[in-house]
Coordinates of C-alpha atoms in Angstrom, one line a residue:
M740 CA 9.5 -14.6 -6.8
I741 CA 11.6 -11.3 -7.0
D742 CA 15.3 -11.3 -7.2
L743 CA 17.5 -8.3 -6.6
S744 CA 20.8 -9.0 -8.0
N745 CA 23.8 -6.9 -7.3
I746 CA 21.6 -3.8 -7.7
S747 CA 23.6 -0.5 -7.0
L748 CA 21.7 3.1 -6.8
Q749 CA 23.6 6.6 -7.3
F750 CA 22.1 9.9 -6.1
N751 CA 24.2 13.1 -6.6
G752 CA 27.3 11.4 -7.3
S753 CA 26.8 9.2 -4.0
F754 CA 25.8 5.8 -3.8
L755 CA 22.8 5.1 -1.7
F756 CA 23.4 1.5 -1.9
R757 CA 26.0 -0.7 -3.9
E758 CA 26.0 -4.4 -5.3
V759 CA 23.2 -5.6 -2.8
N760 CA 21.1 -8.8 -3.2
F761 CA 17.3 -9.2 -1.7
R762 CA 15.1 -12.0 -3.0
I763 CA 10.9 -11.6 -2.1
N764 CA 9.3 -15.1 -1.9
S765 CA 5.6 -15.8 -2.2
G766 CA 3.7 -15.1 0.8
D767 CA 6.5 -12.8 2.2
K768 CA 5.4 -9.8 4.5
V769 CA 8.6 -7.6 4.9
S770 CA 8.9 -4.0 6.2
L771 CA 11.3 -1.7 4.7
V772 CA 13.1 0.4 6.8
G773 CA 16.4 3.1 7.1
A774 CA 17.0 6.4 7.6
N775 CA 15.6 9.0 5.6
G776 CA 17.3 9.5 2.2
T777 CA 18.6 6.1 2.2
G778 CA 16.6 5.0 -0.6
K779 CA 13.6 3.2 0.7
S780 CA 11.3 4.7 -2.0
S781 CA 13.6 4.5 -4.9
L782 CA 13.9 0.7 -4.2
L783 CA 10.2 0.4 -4.7
K784 CA 10.6 2.3 -7.9
I785 CA 13.4 0.1 -9.1
I786 CA 11.0 -3.0 -8.3
T787 CA 8.4 -1.7 -10.4
G788 CA 10.7 -0.8 -13.1
E789 CA 9.8 3.0 -13.0
L790 CA 13.7 4.1 -11.8
Q791 CA 16.6 2.0 -13.6
P792 CA 19.5 0.9 -11.1
E793 CA 22.7 2.2 -11.7
S794 CA 24.0 -1.6 -12.1
G795 CA 22.7 -4.7 -11.2
K796 CA 19.5 -6.6 -12.4
V797 CA 15.8 -7.0 -11.0
L798 CA 14.8 -10.9 -11.8
K799 CA 11.1 -11.1 -11.9
Q800 CA 9.1 -14.6 -11.9
K801 CA 7.3 -15.2 -15.4
D802 CA 3.8 -13.4 -15.5
I803 CA 3.8 -11.8 -11.6
S804 CA 1.7 -8.9 -11.0
I805 CA 3.0 -6.1 -8.9
G806 CA 0.6 -3.4 -7.3
Y807 CA 2.4 -0.4 -6.5
L808 CA 1.1 2.7 -4.2
P809 CA 3.5 5.5 -4.3
Q810 CA 3.6 8.1 -1.3
E811 CA 2.4 11.2 -3.3
N812 CA 1.2 12.5 -6.7
I813 CA -1.8 10.5 -7.0
I814 CA -4.2 12.3 -9.5
L815 CA -6.8 10.4 -11.0
R816 CA -9.3 12.1 -13.3
G817 CA -12.3 11.8 -15.7
K818 CA -14.0 8.7 -14.2
T819 CA -16.7 8.2 -12.0
L820 CA -15.1 6.4 -8.6
I821 CA -16.9 2.6 -9.1
D822 CA -15.6 2.9 -12.6
E823 CA -11.7 4.0 -11.9
T824 CA -11.6 1.1 -9.6
R825 CA -13.0 -1.3 -11.8
S826 CA -10.4 -0.5 -14.4
A827 CA -8.3 -2.5 -11.6
L828 CA -9.5 -5.6 -12.8
T829 CA -7.1 -5.9 -15.5
D830 CA -6.8 -9.8 -15.7
I831 CA -10.5 -9.8 -15.9
I832 CA -10.7 -6.8 -18.4
I833 CA -8.1 -8.4 -20.7
L834 CA -10.1 -11.6 -20.6
H835 CA -13.4 -10.5 -21.3
D836 CA -11.8 -8.6 -24.6
K837 CA -9.9 -12.0 -25.4
E838 CA -13.5 -13.8 -25.2
K839 CA -15.0 -11.2 -27.6
E840 CA -12.0 -11.6 -30.0
L841 CA -12.2 -15.4 -29.9
I842 CA -16.3 -15.2 -30.5
D843 CA -15.5 -12.9 -33.3
A844 CA -12.9 -15.1 -34.8
L845 CA -15.4 -18.0 -34.7
S846 CA -18.2 -15.9 -36.9
E847 CA -15.7 -15.7 -39.7
K848 CA -16.8 -17.4 -42.8
N849 CA -13.5 -18.7 -44.0
I850 CA -12.1 -21.0 -41.0
T851 CA -11.2 -24.3 -41.2
D852 CA -12.4 -27.1 -38.8
E853 CA -9.3 -27.3 -37.3
E854 CA -9.1 -23.7 -37.0
R855 CA -12.5 -23.6 -35.2
E856 CA -11.7 -26.2 -32.9
D857 CA -8.7 -24.5 -31.5
L858 CA -10.6 -21.5 -31.0
V859 CA -13.1 -23.2 -29.1
N860 CA -10.6 -24.8 -26.9
R861 CA -8.8 -21.3 -26.6
L862 CA -12.5 -19.9 -25.7
G863 CA -12.9 -22.7 -22.9
E864 CA -9.5 -21.9 -21.2
V865 CA -10.5 -18.0 -21.2
H866 CA -13.8 -19.2 -19.7
H867 CA -12.1 -21.3 -17.3
R868 CA -9.8 -18.7 -16.3
L869 CA -12.5 -16.2 -15.7
E870 CA -14.2 -18.8 -13.3
E871 CA -10.7 -19.2 -11.6
L872 CA -10.7 -15.4 -11.1
D873 CA -14.2 -15.2 -9.5
S874 CA -15.0 -12.7 -12.4
Y875 CA -19.1 -12.9 -11.4
S876 CA -18.3 -11.3 -8.1
A877 CA -15.9 -8.9 -9.1
N878 CA -18.3 -6.1 -9.2
S879 CA -19.4 -7.1 -5.1
R880 CA -15.4 -7.2 -4.2
V881 CA -15.0 -3.5 -5.5
E882 CA -18.0 -2.0 -3.6
K883 CA -16.6 -4.3 -0.5
I884 CA -13.2 -2.4 -0.6
L885 CA -14.5 0.9 -1.5
L886 CA -16.4 0.6 1.9
G887 CA -14.0 -0.7 4.0
L888 CA -11.8 2.1 3.0
G889 CA -14.5 4.7 4.4
F890 CA -16.3 5.3 1.0
E891 CA -19.9 5.4 1.1
E892 CA -22.1 3.9 -1.8
N893 CA -23.7 7.5 -2.7
D894 CA -20.1 8.5 -3.5
F895 CA -19.8 5.4 -6.3
E896 CA -21.1 7.5 -9.0
K897 CA -19.0 10.8 -8.1
L898 CA -16.6 11.8 -10.6
T899 CA -12.9 11.0 -8.9
D900 CA -12.2 14.5 -9.8
E901 CA -14.4 15.4 -6.7
F902 CA -12.2 13.8 -4.5
S903 CA -9.2 15.5 -2.4
G904 CA -5.9 14.3 -2.2
G905 CA -5.9 11.9 0.9
W906 CA -9.3 10.5 -1.0
Q907 CA -7.7 9.9 -4.0
M908 CA -4.8 7.9 -2.4
R909 CA -7.8 6.0 -0.9
I910 CA -8.8 5.5 -4.6
A911 CA -5.6 4.4 -5.5
L912 CA -5.5 1.8 -2.8
A913 CA -8.8 0.5 -3.7
K914 CA -7.2 -0.2 -7.2
I915 CA -4.4 -2.1 -6.1
L916 CA -6.3 -4.2 -3.5
I917 CA -8.9 -5.2 -5.9
S918 CA -6.1 -6.3 -8.6
Q919 CA -5.1 -9.6 -6.9
N920 CA -1.4 -9.1 -7.3
D921 CA 1.2 -11.4 -6.4
L922 CA 3.3 -8.6 -4.8
L923 CA 1.8 -5.3 -3.2
L924 CA 4.6 -2.5 -2.8
M925 CA 3.2 0.0 -0.6
D926 CA 4.6 3.6 0.5
E927 CA 3.3 5.0 3.5
P928 CA -0.3 3.5 2.9
T929 CA -2.0 4.9 6.5
N930 CA -1.7 8.5 5.5
Y931 CA -4.8 10.2 5.5
L932 CA -6.5 6.7 6.8
D933 CA -8.8 7.2 9.7
F934 CA -8.8 4.8 12.9
D935 CA -11.5 2.5 11.1
S936 CA -10.7 2.3 7.9
L937 CA -6.9 1.5 9.3
E938 CA -8.3 -1.3 11.0
W939 CA -9.8 -2.6 8.0
L940 CA -7.0 -2.4 5.8
T941 CA -4.9 -4.3 8.5
S942 CA -7.4 -7.1 8.7
F943 CA -7.5 -7.0 4.7
L944 CA -3.6 -7.3 4.6
K945 CA -3.4 -10.0 7.3
A946 CA -5.4 -12.2 5.0
Y947 CA -3.9 -11.5 1.8
K948 CA -2.1 -14.5 0.6
G949 CA 0.4 -12.4 -1.8
A950 CA 3.8 -11.0 -0.9
L951 CA 3.9 -7.6 0.6
L952 CA 6.9 -4.8 0.9
L953 CA 5.8 -2.2 3.3
V954 CA 7.6 1.2 3.8
S955 CA 5.4 2.9 7.0
H956 CA 6.4 5.1 9.9
D957 CA 3.2 3.8 11.8
K958 CA 5.0 0.8 14.3
H959 CA 1.6 -0.3 15.1
F960 CA 0.6 -1.2 11.4
I961 CA 4.2 -2.3 10.8
N962 CA 4.2 -4.9 13.8
A963 CA 0.4 -6.2 13.1
L964 CA 1.7 -7.0 9.6
T965 CA 5.2 -7.8 9.1
K966 CA 7.6 -10.9 10.7
K967 CA 10.8 -9.6 8.4
T968 CA 12.4 -6.5 8.3
L969 CA 14.7 -5.2 5.3
E970 CA 17.3 -2.7 6.6
I971 CA 19.1 -0.1 4.3
Y972 CA 22.0 0.6 6.3
L973 CA 25.4 1.9 5.7
G974 CA 24.5 1.6 1.8
K975 CA 24.2 -2.1 2.4
F976 CA 20.7 -4.5 2.7
N977 CA 20.3 -6.4 6.4
T978 CA 17.6 -8.5 7.0
F979 CA 16.0 -9.5 10.2
S980 CA 13.6 -12.0 11.2
G981 CA 11.0 -10.8 14.0
D982 CA 8.5 -7.7 13.7
Y983 CA 9.6 -3.9 14.1
D984 CA 9.8 -4.0 17.7
A985 CA 12.3 -6.8 17.8
Y986 CA 13.9 -5.2 14.9
L987 CA 14.5 -2.0 16.9
K988 CA 16.0 -3.7 19.8
Y989 CA 18.5 -5.8 17.6
K990 CA 19.3 -2.6 15.9
D991 CA 20.1 -0.6 19.2
E992 CA 22.2 -3.4 20.6
R993 CA 24.1 -3.6 17.3
D994 CA 24.7 0.3 16.9
K995 CA 26.3 0.1 20.5
Q996 CA 28.5 -3.0 19.9
A997 CA 29.5 -1.0 16.4
A998 CA 30.0 2.5 18.4
A999 CA 32.4 0.5 20.7
Q1000 CA 34.3 -1.1 18.3
Y1001 CA 34.8 2.2 16.2
I1002 CA 36.5 3.7 19.2
L1003 CA 38.6 0.6 19.9
Q1004 CA 39.7 0.6 16.2
Q1005 CA 40.3 4.1 16.1
K1006 CA 42.1 4.3 19.3
K1007 CA 44.4 1.1 17.7
I1008 CA 44.9 2.9 14.6
K1009 CA 45.9 6.3 16.2
D1010 CA 48.6 4.0 18.3
T1011 CA 50.1 2.7 14.9
E1012 CA 50.2 6.0 13.3
R1013 CA 52.3 7.3 16.1
F1014 CA 54.6 4.3 16.2
I1015 CA 54.8 4.6 12.6
E1016 CA 56.0 8.5 13.0
R1017 CA 58.3 8.0 16.0
F1018 CA 60.2 5.2 14.7
R1019 CA 60.0 6.2 11.0
Y1020 CA 63.6 7.1 10.5
K1021 CA 65.4 4.7 13.0
A1022 CA 67.0 1.5 10.9
T1023 CA 66.7 -0.3 14.0
K1024 CA 62.8 -0.5 14.0
S1025 CA 62.4 -0.3 10.1
K1026 CA 61.3 -3.9 10.2
Q1027 CA 58.4 -3.2 12.8
V1028 CA 57.5 -0.1 11.1
Q1029 CA 56.8 -1.7 7.6
S1030 CA 55.0 -4.3 9.0
R1031 CA 52.6 -1.8 10.7
I1032 CA 52.0 0.2 7.5
K1033 CA 51.3 -2.6 5.6
L1034 CA 48.7 -3.2 8.9
L1035 CA 47.4 -0.4 8.4
E1036 CA 46.8 -0.9 4.5
K1037 CA 45.1 -3.9 5.4
I1038 CA 43.0 -3.2 7.9
S1039 CA 39.1 -3.4 7.5
L1040 CA 37.4 -0.2 9.0
V1041 CA 34.6 -0.3 11.0
E1042 CA 31.8 1.6 9.8
L1043 CA 30.2 4.2 12.6
P1044 CA 26.0 3.6 12.7
E1045 CA 24.2 6.6 11.4
F1046 CA 23.5 7.8 15.1
K1047 CA 21.1 10.8 14.8
E1048 CA 21.8 13.9 17.3
D1049 CA 19.4 13.7 19.9
I1050 CA 17.4 16.7 19.4
L1051 CA 15.5 17.9 22.2
V1052 CA 12.7 20.0 21.3
K1053 CA 10.7 22.0 24.0
F1054 CA 7.5 24.3 23.7
P1055 CA 8.1 27.7 24.9
P1056 CA 6.5 27.7 28.6
P1057 CA 2.9 27.9 28.4
P1058 CA 1.2 31.2 29.9
P1059 CA -0.9 30.4 32.6
S1060 CA -5.0 29.8 32.0
G1061 CA -7.9 29.5 33.6
K1062 CA -9.3 26.1 34.6
I1063 CA -11.4 25.8 31.6
N1064 CA -9.6 26.6 28.2
M1065 CA -12.7 25.7 26.3
E1066 CA -16.4 25.2 26.5
L1067 CA -19.1 24.2 23.6
K1068 CA -22.9 24.4 24.4
S1069 CA -25.5 23.0 22.2
I1070 CA -23.2 23.4 19.0
F1071 CA -25.3 22.8 15.9
K1072 CA -23.2 22.3 12.8
S1073 CA -24.5 21.1 9.0
Y1074 CA -22.9 21.1 5.6
G1075 CA -26.1 21.4 3.5
D1076 CA -28.0 18.6 4.2
K1077 CA -25.7 17.1 6.1
K1078 CA -26.0 17.2 10.0
I1079 CA -22.3 16.9 11.7
F1080 CA -23.4 17.8 15.5
E1081 CA -26.7 18.6 16.9
G1082 CA -26.8 20.0 20.1
L1083 CA -23.2 19.0 21.4
D1084 CA -22.0 20.1 24.7
F1085 CA -18.1 19.8 25.4
Q1086 CA -15.8 21.1 27.9
I1087 CA -11.8 20.7 27.8
D1088 CA -10.2 21.6 31.2
R1089 CA -6.6 22.9 31.8
G1090 CA -4.0 20.0 31.2
D1091 CA -6.6 18.2 29.3
K1092 CA -4.6 16.1 26.4
I1093 CA -7.4 14.7 24.0
A1094 CA -7.3 12.2 21.1
F1095 CA -10.0 12.5 18.5
I1096 CA -10.8 9.4 17.1
G1097 CA -13.6 8.2 14.4
P1098 CA -14.1 7.4 10.7
N1099 CA -13.6 10.4 8.0
G1100 CA -16.4 12.4 7.5
A1101 CA -17.7 12.1 11.0
G1102 CA -16.7 15.4 12.3
K1103 CA -13.1 15.6 13.8
S1104 CA -11.9 18.2 11.5
T1105 CA -14.6 20.1 11.8
L1106 CA -15.0 20.0 15.5
A1107 CA -11.4 20.9 15.7
K1108 CA -12.0 24.0 13.7
I1109 CA -14.8 24.9 15.8
I1110 CA -12.6 25.0 18.7
A1111 CA -9.6 26.6 17.1
G1112 CA -12.4 29.5 16.0
A1113 CA -11.4 28.8 12.2
I1114 CA -15.0 28.1 11.4
S1115 CA -18.2 29.2 12.2
F1116 CA -21.1 26.8 13.4
D1117 CA -25.0 26.9 12.9
K1118 CA -26.2 27.5 16.2
G1119 CA -24.8 27.4 20.1
E1120 CA -22.1 28.9 22.0
R1121 CA -18.3 29.0 21.9
I1122 CA -17.0 30.1 25.3
I1123 CA -13.1 30.7 25.4
G1124 CA -11.4 30.5 28.9
H1125 CA -9.6 33.0 30.7
N1126 CA -6.4 33.9 29.2
T1127 CA -6.6 30.8 26.8
I1128 CA -4.0 31.6 24.0
I1129 CA -4.7 28.8 20.8
S1130 CA -2.2 27.6 18.7
Y1131 CA -4.0 25.6 15.3
Y1132 CA -2.3 23.4 13.1
A1133 CA -4.6 22.0 10.4
Q1134 CA -4.0 19.7 7.2
D1135 CA -4.5 22.5 4.9
I1136 CA -2.8 25.3 7.5
A1137 CA 0.6 25.0 5.0
D1138 CA -1.4 27.1 2.3
N1139 CA -1.1 30.2 4.8
L1140 CA 2.5 30.4 4.8
I1141 CA 4.2 33.4 2.9
P1142 CA 5.5 31.8 -0.5
D1143 CA 8.5 34.3 -1.0
L1144 CA 10.2 33.6 2.4
D1145 CA 12.5 31.0 2.5
I1146 CA 12.2 28.1 5.5
L1147 CA 14.6 29.9 7.7
E1148 CA 13.0 33.0 7.6
T1149 CA 9.4 31.3 8.1
I1150 CA 10.2 29.9 11.5
E1151 CA 12.5 32.8 12.8
A1152 CA 9.4 35.1 12.4
V1153 CA 8.0 33.1 15.3
S1154 CA 11.0 32.3 17.4
E1155 CA 12.0 34.3 20.4
N1156 CA 15.0 33.6 22.0
Q1157 CA 16.3 30.4 19.8
T1158 CA 19.8 30.8 17.8
V1159 CA 20.0 30.1 14.2
G1160 CA 21.7 27.2 15.2
Q1161 CA 19.0 25.9 17.5
L1162 CA 16.3 26.8 14.7
R1163 CA 18.4 24.9 12.2
S1164 CA 18.6 21.8 14.3
L1165 CA 14.8 21.9 15.0
L1166 CA 14.4 21.9 10.8
G1167 CA 16.9 18.9 10.8
S1168 CA 14.6 17.1 13.1
F1169 CA 11.9 17.7 10.3
L1170 CA 14.1 16.8 7.6
F1171 CA 15.4 20.1 6.3
S1172 CA 19.1 19.9 6.5
G1173 CA 21.8 21.8 4.8
D1174 CA 21.0 24.2 2.2
D1175 CA 17.2 23.0 2.3
V1176 CA 16.7 25.9 4.9
F1177 CA 17.4 28.4 2.1
K1178 CA 14.4 26.8 0.1
K1179 CA 11.6 29.5 -0.7
V1180 CA 8.1 28.2 0.6
G1181 CA 6.3 28.7 -2.8
V1182 CA 8.5 26.1 -4.1
L1183 CA 8.0 23.4 -1.6
S1184 CA 5.9 20.2 -1.9
G1185 CA 2.6 19.9 0.2
G1186 CA 4.6 17.8 2.8
E1187 CA 7.5 20.0 3.1
K1188 CA 5.2 22.7 3.5
S1189 CA 3.2 20.8 6.6
R1190 CA 6.7 20.1 8.3
V1191 CA 7.4 23.7 8.1
A1192 CA 4.0 24.6 9.7
L1193 CA 4.5 22.1 12.2
A1194 CA 7.8 23.7 13.3
K1195 CA 6.0 27.0 13.4
I1196 CA 3.6 25.5 16.0
L1197 CA 6.4 24.1 18.1
L1198 CA 7.7 28.0 18.3
T1199 CA 4.7 29.3 19.2
K1200 CA 3.9 30.5 22.6
S1201 CA 0.4 29.2 23.8
N1202 CA -1.5 27.3 26.2
F1203 CA -3.7 25.0 24.2
I1204 CA -2.5 23.5 21.0
I1205 CA -4.9 22.1 18.6
L1206 CA -3.3 19.4 16.0
D1207 CA -5.1 17.7 13.0
E1208 CA -3.0 14.9 11.8
P1209 CA 0.4 16.0 12.3
T1210 CA 2.4 12.7 11.9
N1211 CA 1.3 12.2 8.4
H1212 CA 4.4 13.9 6.6
L1213 CA 6.9 12.8 9.3
D1214 CA 9.5 9.9 9.8
M1215 CA 10.1 8.0 12.9
S1216 CA 12.7 10.2 14.5
S1217 CA 10.6 13.3 13.6
K1218 CA 7.6 12.1 15.1
E1219 CA 9.3 10.6 18.1
I1220 CA 10.8 14.5 18.6
L1221 CA 7.2 16.0 18.4
Q1222 CA 5.7 13.3 20.6
K1223 CA 8.3 13.8 23.3
A1224 CA 7.6 17.4 22.9
L1225 CA 4.1 16.8 23.4
I1226 CA 4.3 14.8 26.5
E1227 CA 6.5 17.7 28.0
F1228 CA 4.1 20.2 27.1
D1229 CA 2.3 21.8 30.0
G1230 CA -0.8 23.2 28.3
S1231 CA -3.9 21.6 26.9
L1232 CA -3.9 19.8 23.9
V1233 CA -6.1 18.3 20.8
L1234 CA -5.1 15.8 18.7
V1235 CA -7.1 14.4 15.3
S1236 CA -4.8 11.6 15.0
H1237 CA -5.2 7.4 14.1
D1238 CA -1.5 6.7 14.7
I1239 CA -1.9 4.5 18.0
D1240 CA 1.7 4.6 19.1
F1241 CA 1.9 8.2 18.8
L1242 CA -1.1 8.9 20.6
A1243 CA -0.4 6.4 23.5
P1244 CA 2.3 7.9 25.7
I1245 CA 0.5 11.7 25.3
V1246 CA -3.4 11.4 25.8
N1247 CA -5.5 11.0 28.8
K1248 CA -8.6 11.5 27.6
V1249 CA -10.1 10.2 24.2
V1250 CA -13.0 11.6 22.0
E1251 CA -14.8 9.0 20.0
I1252 CA -16.6 10.9 17.1
K1253 CA -19.0 8.8 15.0
K1254 CA -22.2 9.3 13.1
N1255 CA -25.1 10.5 15.7
Q1256 CA -22.4 9.4 18.3
F1257 CA -20.4 11.5 20.5
K1258 CA -18.4 9.7 23.4
V1259 CA -15.7 10.6 26.1
Y1260 CA -13.3 8.1 27.7
I1261 CA -11.6 9.4 30.3
G1262 CA -8.5 7.6 30.1
G1263 CA -5.5 7.0 27.2
I1264 CA -5.5 5.2 24.0
D1265 CA -5.2 1.5 25.9
Y1266 CA -7.9 2.3 28.1
Y1267 CA -10.0 3.3 25.3
L1268 CA -9.1 0.3 23.2
T1269 CA -10.2 -1.9 26.0
K1270 CA -13.5 -0.5 26.8
R1271 CA -14.3 -0.7 22.9
Q1272 CA -13.5 -4.1 23.1
E1273 CA -15.9 -4.0 26.0
Y1274 CA -18.4 -2.5 24.6
L1275 CA -18.8 -4.6 21.7
L1276 CA -18.6 -8.0 23.6
Q1277 CA -21.6 -6.1 26.0
E1278 CA -23.7 -5.9 22.9
E1279 CA -23.3 -9.2 21.8
N1280 CA -24.3 -10.6 25.5
K1281 CA -27.1 -8.5 25.8
V1282 CA -28.3 -10.2 22.5
R1283 CA -27.6 -13.8 23.9
Q1284 CA -29.1 -12.9 27.5
T1285 CA -32.3 -11.8 26.1
A1286 CA -32.7 -14.9 24.1
A1287 CA -31.7 -17.0 27.0
E1288 CA -33.9 -15.5 29.7
P1289 CA -36.5 -18.1 31.0
V1290 CA -39.9 -17.9 29.9
S1291 CA -42.9 -20.3 29.6
R1292 CA -43.2 -22.7 27.1
K1293 CA -46.3 -21.0 25.6
E1294 CA -44.5 -17.3 25.6
Q1295 CA -41.7 -19.2 24.3
K1296 CA -43.6 -20.7 21.5
R1297 CA -45.4 -17.4 21.0
L1298 CA -42.1 -15.5 20.9
E1299 CA -40.5 -18.1 18.2
A1300 CA -43.5 -17.7 16.2
E1301 CA -43.2 -13.9 16.3
V1302 CA -39.5 -14.1 15.2
R1303 CA -40.5 -16.5 12.3
Q1304 CA -43.2 -14.2 11.0
K1305 CA -41.0 -10.9 11.4
K1306 CA -38.5 -13.1 9.7
Y1307 CA -40.6 -13.8 6.8
E1308 CA -41.8 -10.8 6.6
A1309 CA -38.2 -9.4 6.5
T1310 CA -37.0 -11.8 3.8
K1311 CA -40.0 -12.8 1.7
D1312 CA -39.1 -10.2 -1.2
I1313 CA -35.8 -10.9 -1.5
S1314 CA -36.3 -14.6 -1.4
K1315 CA -38.3 -14.4 -4.0
K1316 CA -36.4 -12.3 -6.1
I1317 CA -33.5 -15.0 -5.5
K1318 CA -35.6 -18.1 -6.7
Q1319 CA -36.8 -16.1 -9.7
L1320 CA -33.1 -15.5 -10.3
E1321 CA -31.9 -19.2 -9.6
V1322 CA -34.5 -20.2 -12.2
D1323 CA -33.2 -17.6 -14.8
I1324 CA -29.5 -18.6 -14.2
E1325 CA -30.4 -22.3 -14.6
R1326 CA -32.4 -21.5 -17.8
L1327 CA -29.1 -19.6 -19.1
E1328 CA -26.8 -22.2 -18.5
L1329 CA -28.9 -24.8 -20.2
K1330 CA -28.9 -22.5 -23.2
E1331 CA -25.0 -21.8 -22.9
D1332 CA -24.1 -25.5 -23.0
E1333 CA -26.9 -25.8 -25.9
L1334 CA -25.5 -23.2 -28.1
E1335 CA -22.0 -24.0 -27.4
K1336 CA -22.5 -27.5 -28.5
L1337 CA -24.2 -26.1 -31.7
L1338 CA -21.1 -24.6 -32.5
L1339 CA -19.1 -27.5 -32.7
E1340 CA -21.4 -29.2 -34.8
P1341 CA -20.5 -29.7 -38.6
E1342 CA -23.6 -28.3 -39.7
T1343 CA -22.7 -25.0 -38.3
Y1344 CA -19.0 -25.0 -39.8
N1345 CA -20.8 -25.1 -43.2
S1346 CA -22.7 -22.2 -42.5
P1347 CA -20.7 -19.1 -41.6
M1348 CA -23.7 -16.9 -41.4
K1349 CA -25.6 -19.2 -38.8
A1350 CA -22.1 -19.5 -36.8
R1351 CA -21.8 -15.8 -36.5
D1352 CA -25.5 -15.6 -35.4
L1353 CA -24.9 -18.1 -33.0
T1354 CA -21.8 -16.5 -31.6
I1355 CA -23.5 -13.5 -31.0
E1356 CA -26.5 -15.0 -29.1
L1357 CA -24.1 -16.7 -27.3
N1358 CA -22.1 -13.4 -26.6
Q1359 CA -25.1 -11.9 -25.3
L1360 CA -26.3 -14.6 -23.5
K1361 CA -22.9 -14.9 -21.5
S1362 CA -23.4 -10.9 -20.5
T1363 CA -27.2 -11.4 -19.1
L1364 CA -25.9 -14.8 -17.3
E1365 CA -22.9 -12.8 -15.7
N1366 CA -25.4 -9.8 -14.6
K1367 CA -28.0 -12.5 -13.0
V1368 CA -25.1 -14.0 -11.0
S1369 CA -23.8 -10.5 -9.7
A1370 CA -27.3 -9.8 -8.8
W1371 CA -28.2 -13.5 -7.2
E1372 CA -24.7 -13.0 -5.3
K1373 CA -25.6 -9.3 -3.9
L1374 CA -29.1 -10.5 -2.8
S1375 CA -28.1 -13.8 -1.2
E1376 CA -25.4 -11.6 1.0
E1377 CA -28.1 -9.4 1.8
L1378 CA -30.3 -12.3 2.6
L1379 CA -27.6 -13.8 4.8
G1380 CA -27.1 -11.0 7.0
I1381 CA -31.2 -10.4 7.6
E1382 CA -30.9 -13.8 8.6
K1383 CA -28.2 -13.8 10.9
E1384 CA -29.7 -10.5 12.6
F1385 CA -32.8 -12.7 13.5
D1386 CA -30.6 -15.8 14.5
Q1387 CA -28.9 -14.0 17.1
K1388 CA -32.3 -13.1 18.4

């Protein structure tokens, strides 16, 4: 499907990779991995054609469609959410344009019978392709994808201009999911997704029949989707079969073996060089010396793996605090008419490490801000515990950095006993190396500013830390460094995150925040996931048990009649509408056949005016028919959902 043939890419005079080859086959699900700066995002851009390689070719199967989700710089303006998303139905839009073009051509006066027959045949092919693409249900597919990614129906008519960066990314993601592409290239698609949206996306991509090339720092997400790994390593491409965890085990063993071989080879080279130096000028040894010189010239050097320095970052020792760090009593909070919390009671004890989980918009970040004192609330009490010192990292905290300071100066301002070398090591762990540390904060991207703000948090002496989506702009190693620091942190912690692997070894409590629901689970992520699944099963069993409870035959008949009556009342209006639509659709389809036959008759050929009128009528009829089918499909799904509810009772 896609062949990368002898691809090379340079950056600042150095090759990221040279003369590499790789093939993406239909249905492949591949994880693209490599150290930061090895060219993963660049490779995606080469495949799309956005970036040209130094040398080599990208060979693509004819008519292949590729969907590409970049990591940042997504800005959509000027359309409503629903219209922007529908614009991704390019094949369907092109076919509808082609349909109109052919119908207009058929209405021309001076066309021959042969030309007319050709146009009609081509029009039939267009209609056949529209049926293959299931164009009648396209609008409902768009809506399902938007709802799956966390949008609500009342968002559909909002302008895209109203949505923040994270939601802009979701719109772009929705567009490539609806496009029915043969290949998806996705660069960090899980950034800004909440727990529910991430679960939905994982399920969607599992069922997706096309190929997938994925860059992500979310191990749980990668493991769920990919069974092949493409690694950019020392300027080469290596492929591995198996999930990401299997790749990591293989990589660890391979790197250890390569390091051992490197040490042995270097020892052999030094021994050979010493022999040459010692006997270079002895005539009796000249043969052996020349032999060893040739040996050194021919030796194939073992390349040392890209071992990253094991940087251990620890928070400063937290000052002692009281038993209770924070207490919220009967908190009320609304944004306009939207009620977020009504009478919320919550307590955070010393040593609690809590994850806030739930869909976006439910109140996770709002609660974190209330706890941090960053926003006010409408009613209630916020009681800070004895000697509780709070550090707060928000998704927008980067805006509070001083733009005229450089990165090193910014973190020096909050450091106490760390040397410049230690501070530079810390910044290196957050992807700032070399002269990067002297960049002014004002010129940094949003992601870079977020990493600087996170580094500041690691140097701030506090005993209660609140982190809102801290991993969005971190690579695997940076996440691991932060994770280890949070595990070792002796104070209290609140984490808003959807990253299961990141949270799992840290938290001892999970708070699930959903609309009109606030539930605390005393246990880690695995415990929460288990209980969540148990709850869903219990709800299903309750319905079944209620239905299975023994009752008298008379009572049973009464209950069944009652259910039938309720079902009838709940479905009668919608069933009536569906039946009427079915009648209308059948009538329109018959009329469509009739008009298409009329267009093929000789009498029509000889009357351009009649042909034009018939074509216009057919075009209008098709538009009406499409709307009717779309309405029928939506109502049928609604009816099916109602009937399922009653069938389970």
